[in-house]
């Protein structure tokens, strides 16, 4: 605030119809301007022997007016010139025209700040009458005639000083008013910013931490009313998951340290926890220290970061699985093949048959584990078709019933005619199997599983669990059980790979993560509902296909059929190549062997027999891959039948990944029955008319 005093104003107006009165006022108020006064002082000094007195009294500037109308005009002029009068001595009686009281009233109409001294020798007006006429007694003084010189000087000094002080007070009030207005605007802005801030915010008294105000977003996060919070401390409310961590923030503020972006979990009235990023700032309110608490809700961001880390983890796992899948699948194929050969030689009553079954079963489980890892990381070979989901699930129910046991009842409720979905049938069965196993484990004493299908029309924006816009028609598979259910903490982690609530050795933790990966590969999404002791329901959505459903022929592992054709086996893994050759020779085929693509060409050229079928690994050393080998030999012999096999995932199989999804692709590991049946049906398939390599092989059947 500006505290500089205004310049002194000693300008005085005397209003009186008597000219001698003006001379007296001038003698009293302006002594230095009178020669007569100066001469009198000198004469007094000569007579009494004193030195002439030097007058140090304040000299006033005085103007004279002889009638009220003249005085009013002089006041107006002074205002126009911005040299207003500080005070006026006004006589009461001034005939003709306005008397003193009317003159004062008129002057105050145009300039209410002027100080007035009414000079009168008679009691023409009572004080109350004067107040009634002028209406401003605080700036009015009565001076009775005849007056004393000292009294006039005192009034002049006091009232001009009062005028200056009034002016100063007025200026300060104006500045204070501006300050208050600015403060009100600032407070309004702060209040608006505070209340409308999307970040949950609270104001706490400091250092006792009591909440004095909160914004609307803070109430939403806490799930309670303003009355529940005001006057309480976070400790009273059990607001923070770890109160001791929050106490450290306020201790840091006492030490005048910054508290910024602190991670914490806030507990709502309902008991749920949300991830927050907390900052504290000191603020003064009403002259008292307070703390401004900003608690940004980062739950969704933390969830997305967790999902990103999970995706990165699964990408690494997928890369690892893809890297070892080839060798691992080769080994499993050899194990399964030799176990199958021994099983075919032994009778069911032989004691060794149980051991062979365990070997075969364990090899199958190992192959399934690799396949699950590849499926979740989207590195598994899939063969998409337009499927009738109702038909596929009807065929799978018997398998599921055997899987869950007799103590679990399965009820299937398909909707009438539903559109097809574009999907891999084995992956759909994998989803059902994994969900069924989870349901069985959640109902150790038995229970009920309900599976249904329906068509849904959905229009919704992206969500944290499904970051894609969904607009159109979808097939919904609903899978419900009456098991133990899950709480919110477990529910938030069920799709994490290797997360399991089962005892050690009872599960891999890949079941639901595999389901999640398959669904995402099919451009779908999942919703899960579960509560403790109330069971679990999965809603799985897939986009509908515009094409009609293709008929699916069930693959049956029939009795192995013999043959007399010649088969060239190109496989770099020696134990596997020897096992495949041995199986085919047992079936009556003539087998030629090669450990690389180049050697296969040499064996072909040396062969004395016509080769009917090439069974080749996709990836081999020596610079000639399986697809190139097939192309070269097909040029030499148009119509050559070809079967591709590989233990690699698409990302590791080289440039010819499209062949992995073809009907003449036999994925590793495979059983001896599947190998023999695949070879036989490929040989029996009619050749393509154009005889080109890239289409002739498509006549061979594929089994998964």
JSON list of N, CA, C and O in Angstrom, two decimals, residues 605-636:
[
{"chain": "A", "resi": 605, "resn": "UNK", "atom": "N", "xyz": [19.28, -87.22, -57.07]},
{"chain": "A", "resi": 605, "resn": "UNK", "atom": "CA", "xyz": [19.92, -87.45, -58.35]},
{"chain": "A", "resi": 605, "resn": "UNK", "atom": "C", "xyz": [20.52, -88.86, -58.43]},
{"chain": "A", "resi": 605, "resn": "UNK", "atom": "O", "xyz": [20.60, -89.45, -59.51]},
{"chain": "A", "resi": 606, "resn": "UNK", "atom": "N", "xyz": [20.95, -89.43, -57.30]},
{"chain": "A", "resi": 606, "resn": "UNK", "atom": "CA", "xyz": [21.52, -90.76, -57.30]},
{"chain": "A", "resi": 606, "resn": "UNK", "atom": "C", "xyz": [20.46, -91.86, -57.22]},
{"chain": "A", "resi": 606, "resn": "UNK", "atom": "O", "xyz": [20.75, -93.03, -57.45]},
{"chain": "A", "resi": 607, "resn": "UNK", "atom": "N", "xyz": [19.25, -91.47, -56.83]},
{"chain": "A", "resi": 607, "resn": "UNK", "atom": "CA", "xyz": [18.21, -92.48, -56.59]},
{"chain": "A", "resi": 607, "resn": "UNK", "atom": "C", "xyz": [17.84, -93.18, -57.89]},
{"chain": "A", "resi": 607, "resn": "UNK", "atom": "O", "xyz": [17.68, -92.55, -58.94]},
{"chain": "A", "resi": 608, "resn": "UNK", "atom": "N", "xyz": [17.68, -94.47, -57.79]},
{"chain": "A", "resi": 608, "resn": "UNK", "atom": "CA", "xyz": [17.27, -95.25, -58.96]},
{"chain": "A", "resi": 608, "resn": "UNK", "atom": "C", "xyz": [15.76, -95.33, -59.06]},
{"chain": "A", "resi": 608, "resn": "UNK", "atom": "O", "xyz": [15.23, -95.78, -60.07]},
{"chain": "A", "resi": 609, "resn": "UNK", "atom": "N", "xyz": [15.06, -94.87, -58.00]},
{"chain": "A", "resi": 609, "resn": "UNK", "atom": "CA", "xyz": [13.61, -94.99, -57.98]},
{"chain": "A", "resi": 609, "resn": "UNK", "atom": "C", "xyz": [12.95, -93.63, -58.13]},
{"chain": "A", "resi": 609, "resn": "UNK", "atom": "O", "xyz": [13.53, -92.59, -57.80]},
{"chain": "A", "resi": 610, "resn": "UNK", "atom": "N", "xyz": [11.71, -93.68, -58.57]},
{"chain": "A", "resi": 610, "resn": "UNK", "atom": "CA", "xyz": [10.87, -92.50, -58.64]},
{"chain": "A", "resi": 610, "resn": "UNK", "atom": "C", "xyz": [10.44, -92.12, -57.21]},
{"chain": "A", "resi": 610, "resn": "UNK", "atom": "O", "xyz": [9.96, -92.96, -56.45]},
{"chain": "A", "resi": 611, "resn": "UNK", "atom": "N", "xyz": [10.63, -90.85, -56.85]},
{"chain": "A", "resi": 611, "resn": "UNK", "atom": "CA", "xyz": [10.26, -90.39, -55.50]},
{"chain": "A", "resi": 611, "resn": "UNK", "atom": "C", "xyz": [8.82, -89.89, -55.55]},
{"chain": "A", "resi": 611, "resn": "UNK", "atom": "O", "xyz": [8.48, -89.02, -56.36]},
{"chain": "A", "resi": 612, "resn": "UNK", "atom": "N", "xyz": [7.96, -90.42, -54.66]},
{"chain": "A", "resi": 612, "resn": "UNK", "atom": "CA", "xyz": [6.54, -90.04, -54.64]},
{"chain": "A", "resi": 612, "resn": "UNK", "atom": "C", "xyz": [6.24, -88.90, -53.67]},
{"chain": "A", "resi": 612, "resn": "UNK", "atom": "O", "xyz": [5.29, -88.13, -53.88]},
{"chain": "A", "resi": 613, "resn": "UNK", "atom": "N", "xyz": [7.03, -88.80, -52.61]},
{"chain": "A", "resi": 613, "resn": "UNK", "atom": "CA", "xyz": [6.72, -87.81, -51.57]},
{"chain": "A", "resi": 613, "resn": "UNK", "atom": "C", "xyz": [8.01, -87.28, -50.96]},
{"chain": "A", "resi": 613, "resn": "UNK", "atom": "O", "xyz": [8.93, -88.05, -50.68]},
{"chain": "A", "resi": 614, "resn": "UNK", "atom": "N", "xyz": [8.05, -85.97, -50.79]},
{"chain": "A", "resi": 614, "resn": "UNK", "atom": "CA", "xyz": [9.15, -85.33, -50.07]},
{"chain": "A", "resi": 614, "resn": "UNK", "atom": "C", "xyz": [8.63, -84.91, -48.69]},
{"chain": "A", "resi": 614, "resn": "UNK", "atom": "O", "xyz": [7.69, -84.12, -48.58]},
{"chain": "A", "resi": 615, "resn": "UNK", "atom": "N", "xyz": [9.24, -85.44, -47.64]},
{"chain": "A", "resi": 615, "resn": "UNK", "atom": "CA", "xyz": [8.93, -85.04, -46.27]},
{"chain": "A", "resi": 615, "resn": "UNK", "atom": "C", "xyz": [10.14, -84.26, -45.77]},
{"chain": "A", "resi": 615, "resn": "UNK", "atom": "O", "xyz": [11.19, -84.83, -45.50]},
{"chain": "A", "resi": 616, "resn": "UNK", "atom": "N", "xyz": [10.01, -82.93, -45.68]},
{"chain": "A", "resi": 616, "resn": "UNK", "atom": "CA", "xyz": [11.18, -82.08, -45.40]},
{"chain": "A", "resi": 616, "resn": "UNK", "atom": "C", "xyz": [10.95, -81.16, -44.22]},
{"chain": "A", "resi": 616, "resn": "UNK", "atom": "O", "xyz": [9.85, -80.63, -44.01]},
{"chain": "A", "resi": 617, "resn": "UNK", "atom": "N", "xyz": [12.02, -80.99, -43.45]},
{"chain": "A", "resi": 617, "resn": "UNK", "atom": "CA", "xyz": [12.02, -79.99, -42.39]},
{"chain": "A", "resi": 617, "resn": "UNK", "atom": "C", "xyz": [12.08, -78.61, -43.05]},
{"chain": "A", "resi": 617, "resn": "UNK", "atom": "O", "xyz": [12.67, -78.44, -44.12]},
{"chain": "A", "resi": 618, "resn": "UNK", "atom": "N", "xyz": [11.47, -77.60, -42.40]},
{"chain": "A", "resi": 618, "resn": "UNK", "atom": "CA", "xyz": [11.46, -76.25, -42.98]},
{"chain": "A", "resi": 618, "resn": "UNK", "atom": "C", "xyz": [12.83, -75.60, -42.92]},
{"chain": "A", "resi": 618, "resn": "UNK", "atom": "O", "xyz": [13.26, -74.94, -43.86]},
{"chain": "A", "resi": 619, "resn": "UNK", "atom": "N", "xyz": [13.51, -75.76, -41.79]},
{"chain": "A", "resi": 619, "resn": "UNK", "atom": "CA", "xyz": [14.79, -75.06, -41.58]},
{"chain": "A", "resi": 619, "resn": "UNK", "atom": "C", "xyz": [15.89, -76.11, -41.47]},
{"chain": "A", "resi": 619, "resn": "UNK", "atom": "O", "xyz": [15.87, -76.96, -40.58]},
{"chain": "A", "resi": 620, "resn": "UNK", "atom": "N", "xyz": [16.86, -76.00, -42.39]},
{"chain": "A", "resi": 620, "resn": "UNK", "atom": "CA", "xyz": [17.97, -76.96, -42.40]},
{"chain": "A", "resi": 620, "resn": "UNK", "atom": "C", "xyz": [19.27, -76.24, -42.70]},
{"chain": "A", "resi": 620, "resn": "UNK", "atom": "O", "xyz": [19.27, -75.17, -43.34]},
{"chain": "A", "resi": 621, "resn": "UNK", "atom": "N", "xyz": [20.40, -76.80, -42.28]},
{"chain": "A", "resi": 621, "resn": "UNK", "atom": "CA", "xyz": [21.70, -76.18, -42.58]},
{"chain": "A", "resi": 621, "resn": "UNK", "atom": "C", "xyz": [22.08, -76.40, -44.04]},
{"chain": "A", "resi": 621, "resn": "UNK", "atom": "O", "xyz": [21.45, -77.18, -44.76]},
{"chain": "A", "resi": 622, "resn": "UNK", "atom": "N", "xyz": [23.14, -75.71, -44.46]},
{"chain": "A", "resi": 622, "resn": "UNK", "atom": "CA", "xyz": [23.66, -75.93, -45.81]},
{"chain": "A", "resi": 622, "resn": "UNK", "atom": "C", "xyz": [23.15, -74.94, -46.83]},
{"chain": "A", "resi": 622, "resn": "UNK", "atom": "O", "xyz": [23.54, -75.01, -48.01]},
{"chain": "A", "resi": 623, "resn": "UNK", "atom": "N", "xyz": [22.29, -74.02, -46.45]},
{"chain": "A", "resi": 623, "resn": "UNK", "atom": "CA", "xyz": [21.86, -72.98, -47.38]},
{"chain": "A", "resi": 623, "resn": "UNK", "atom": "C", "xyz": [20.63, -73.29, -48.19]},
{"chain": "A", "resi": 623, "resn": "UNK", "atom": "O", "xyz": [20.12, -72.41, -48.89]},
{"chain": "A", "resi": 624, "resn": "UNK", "atom": "N", "xyz": [20.13, -74.54, -48.17]},
{"chain": "A", "resi": 624, "resn": "UNK", "atom": "CA", "xyz": [18.92, -74.89, -48.93]},
{"chain": "A", "resi": 624, "resn": "UNK", "atom": "C", "xyz": [17.84, -75.26, -47.91]},
{"chain": "A", "resi": 624, "resn": "UNK", "atom": "O", "xyz": [17.91, -76.29, -47.24]},
{"chain": "A", "resi": 625, "resn": "UNK", "atom": "N", "xyz": [16.84, -74.37, -47.78]},
{"chain": "A", "resi": 625, "resn": "UNK", "atom": "CA", "xyz": [15.75, -74.59, -46.84]},
{"chain": "A", "resi": 625, "resn": "UNK", "atom": "C", "xyz": [14.71, -75.53, -47.45]},
{"chain": "A", "resi": 625, "resn": "UNK", "atom": "O", "xyz": [14.76, -75.86, -48.65]},
{"chain": "A", "resi": 626, "resn": "UNK", "atom": "N", "xyz": [13.74, -75.93, -46.63]},
{"chain": "A", "resi": 626, "resn": "UNK", "atom": "CA", "xyz": [12.74, -76.89, -47.09]},
{"chain": "A", "resi": 626, "resn": "UNK", "atom": "C", "xyz": [11.94, -76.41, -48.28]},
{"chain": "A", "resi": 626, "resn": "UNK", "atom": "O", "xyz": [11.68, -77.17, -49.23]},
{"chain": "A", "resi": 627, "resn": "UNK", "atom": "N", "xyz": [11.52, -75.13, -48.27]},
{"chain": "A", "resi": 627, "resn": "UNK", "atom": "CA", "xyz": [10.70, -74.63, -49.38]},
{"chain": "A", "resi": 627, "resn": "UNK", "atom": "C", "xyz": [11.50, -74.58, -50.67]},
{"chain": "A", "resi": 627, "resn": "UNK", "atom": "O", "xyz": [10.99, -74.90, -51.76]},
{"chain": "A", "resi": 628, "resn": "UNK", "atom": "N", "xyz": [12.79, -74.18, -50.58]},
{"chain": "A", "resi": 628, "resn": "UNK", "atom": "CA", "xyz": [13.63, -74.14, -51.78]},
{"chain": "A", "resi": 628, "resn": "UNK", "atom": "C", "xyz": [13.89, -75.55, -52.30]},
{"chain": "A", "resi": 628, "resn": "UNK", "atom": "O", "xyz": [13.90, -75.79, -53.53]},
{"chain": "A", "resi": 629, "resn": "UNK", "atom": "N", "xyz": [14.11, -76.49, -51.40]},
{"chain": "A", "resi": 629, "resn": "UNK", "atom": "CA", "xyz": [14.31, -77.88, -51.81]},
{"chain": "A", "resi": 629, "resn": "UNK", "atom": "C", "xyz": [13.07, -78.40, -52.56]},
{"chain": "A", "resi": 629, "resn": "UNK", "atom": "O", "xyz": [13.19, -79.03, -53.62]},
{"chain": "A", "resi": 630, "resn": "UNK", "atom": "N", "xyz": [11.88, -78.13, -52.03]},
{"chain": "A", "resi": 630, "resn": "UNK", "atom": "CA", "xyz": [10.65, -78.58, -52.68]},
{"chain": "A", "resi": 630, "resn": "UNK", "atom": "C", "xyz": [10.50, -77.94, -54.06]},
{"chain": "A", "resi": 630, "resn": "UNK", "atom": "O", "xyz": [10.07, -78.59, -55.03]},
{"chain": "A", "resi": 631, "resn": "UNK", "atom": "N", "xyz": [10.87, -76.65, -54.17]},
{"chain": "A", "resi": 631, "resn": "UNK", "atom": "CA", "xyz": [10.75, -75.97, -55.45]},
{"chain": "A", "resi": 631, "resn": "UNK", "atom": "C", "xyz": [11.69, -76.57, -56.49]},
{"chain": "A", "resi": 631, "resn": "UNK", "atom": "O", "xyz": [11.31, -76.80, -57.64]},
{"chain": "A", "resi": 632, "resn": "UNK", "atom": "N", "xyz": [12.92, -76.87, -56.11]},
{"chain": "A", "resi": 632, "resn": "UNK", "atom": "CA", "xyz": [13.89, -77.44, -57.06]},
{"chain": "A", "resi": 632, "resn": "UNK", "atom": "C", "xyz": [13.46, -78.84, -57.51]},
{"chain": "A", "resi": 632, "resn": "UNK", "atom": "O", "xyz": [13.52, -79.15, -58.71]},
{"chain": "A", "resi": 633, "resn": "UNK", "atom": "N", "xyz": [13.03, -79.66, -56.55]},
{"chain": "A", "resi": 633, "resn": "UNK", "atom": "CA", "xyz": [12.65, -81.02, -56.92]},
{"chain": "A", "resi": 633, "resn": "UNK", "atom": "C", "xyz": [11.35, -81.03, -57.71]},
{"chain": "A", "resi": 633, "resn": "UNK", "atom": "O", "xyz": [11.15, -81.90, -58.58]},
{"chain": "A", "resi": 634, "resn": "UNK", "atom": "N", "xyz": [10.47, -80.08, -57.47]},
{"chain": "A", "resi": 634, "resn": "UNK", "atom": "CA", "xyz": [9.22, -80.02, -58.24]},
{"chain": "A", "resi": 634, "resn": "UNK", "atom": "C", "xyz": [9.48, -79.62, -59.68]},
{"chain": "A", "resi": 634, "resn": "UNK", "atom": "O", "xyz": [8.72, -79.98, -60.59]},
{"chain": "A", "resi": 635, "resn": "UNK", "atom": "N", "xyz": [10.55, -78.86, -59.92]},
{"chain": "A", "resi": 635, "resn": "UNK", "atom": "CA", "xyz": [10.92, -78.54, -61.30]},
{"chain": "A", "resi": 635, "resn": "UNK", "atom": "C", "xyz": [11.40, -79.78, -62.04]},
{"chain": "A", "resi": 635, "resn": "UNK", "atom": "O", "xyz": [11.15, -79.96, -63.23]},
{"chain": "A", "resi": 636, "resn": "UNK", "atom": "N", "xyz": [12.09, -80.65, -61.29]},
{"chain": "A", "resi": 636, "resn": "UNK", "atom": "CA", "xyz": [12.56, -81.89, -61.90]},
{"chain": "A", "resi": 636, "resn": "UNK", "atom": "C", "xyz": [11.41, -82.89, -62.07]},
{"chain": "A", "resi": 636, "resn": "UNK", "atom": "O", "xyz": [11.42, -83.69, -63.02]}
]
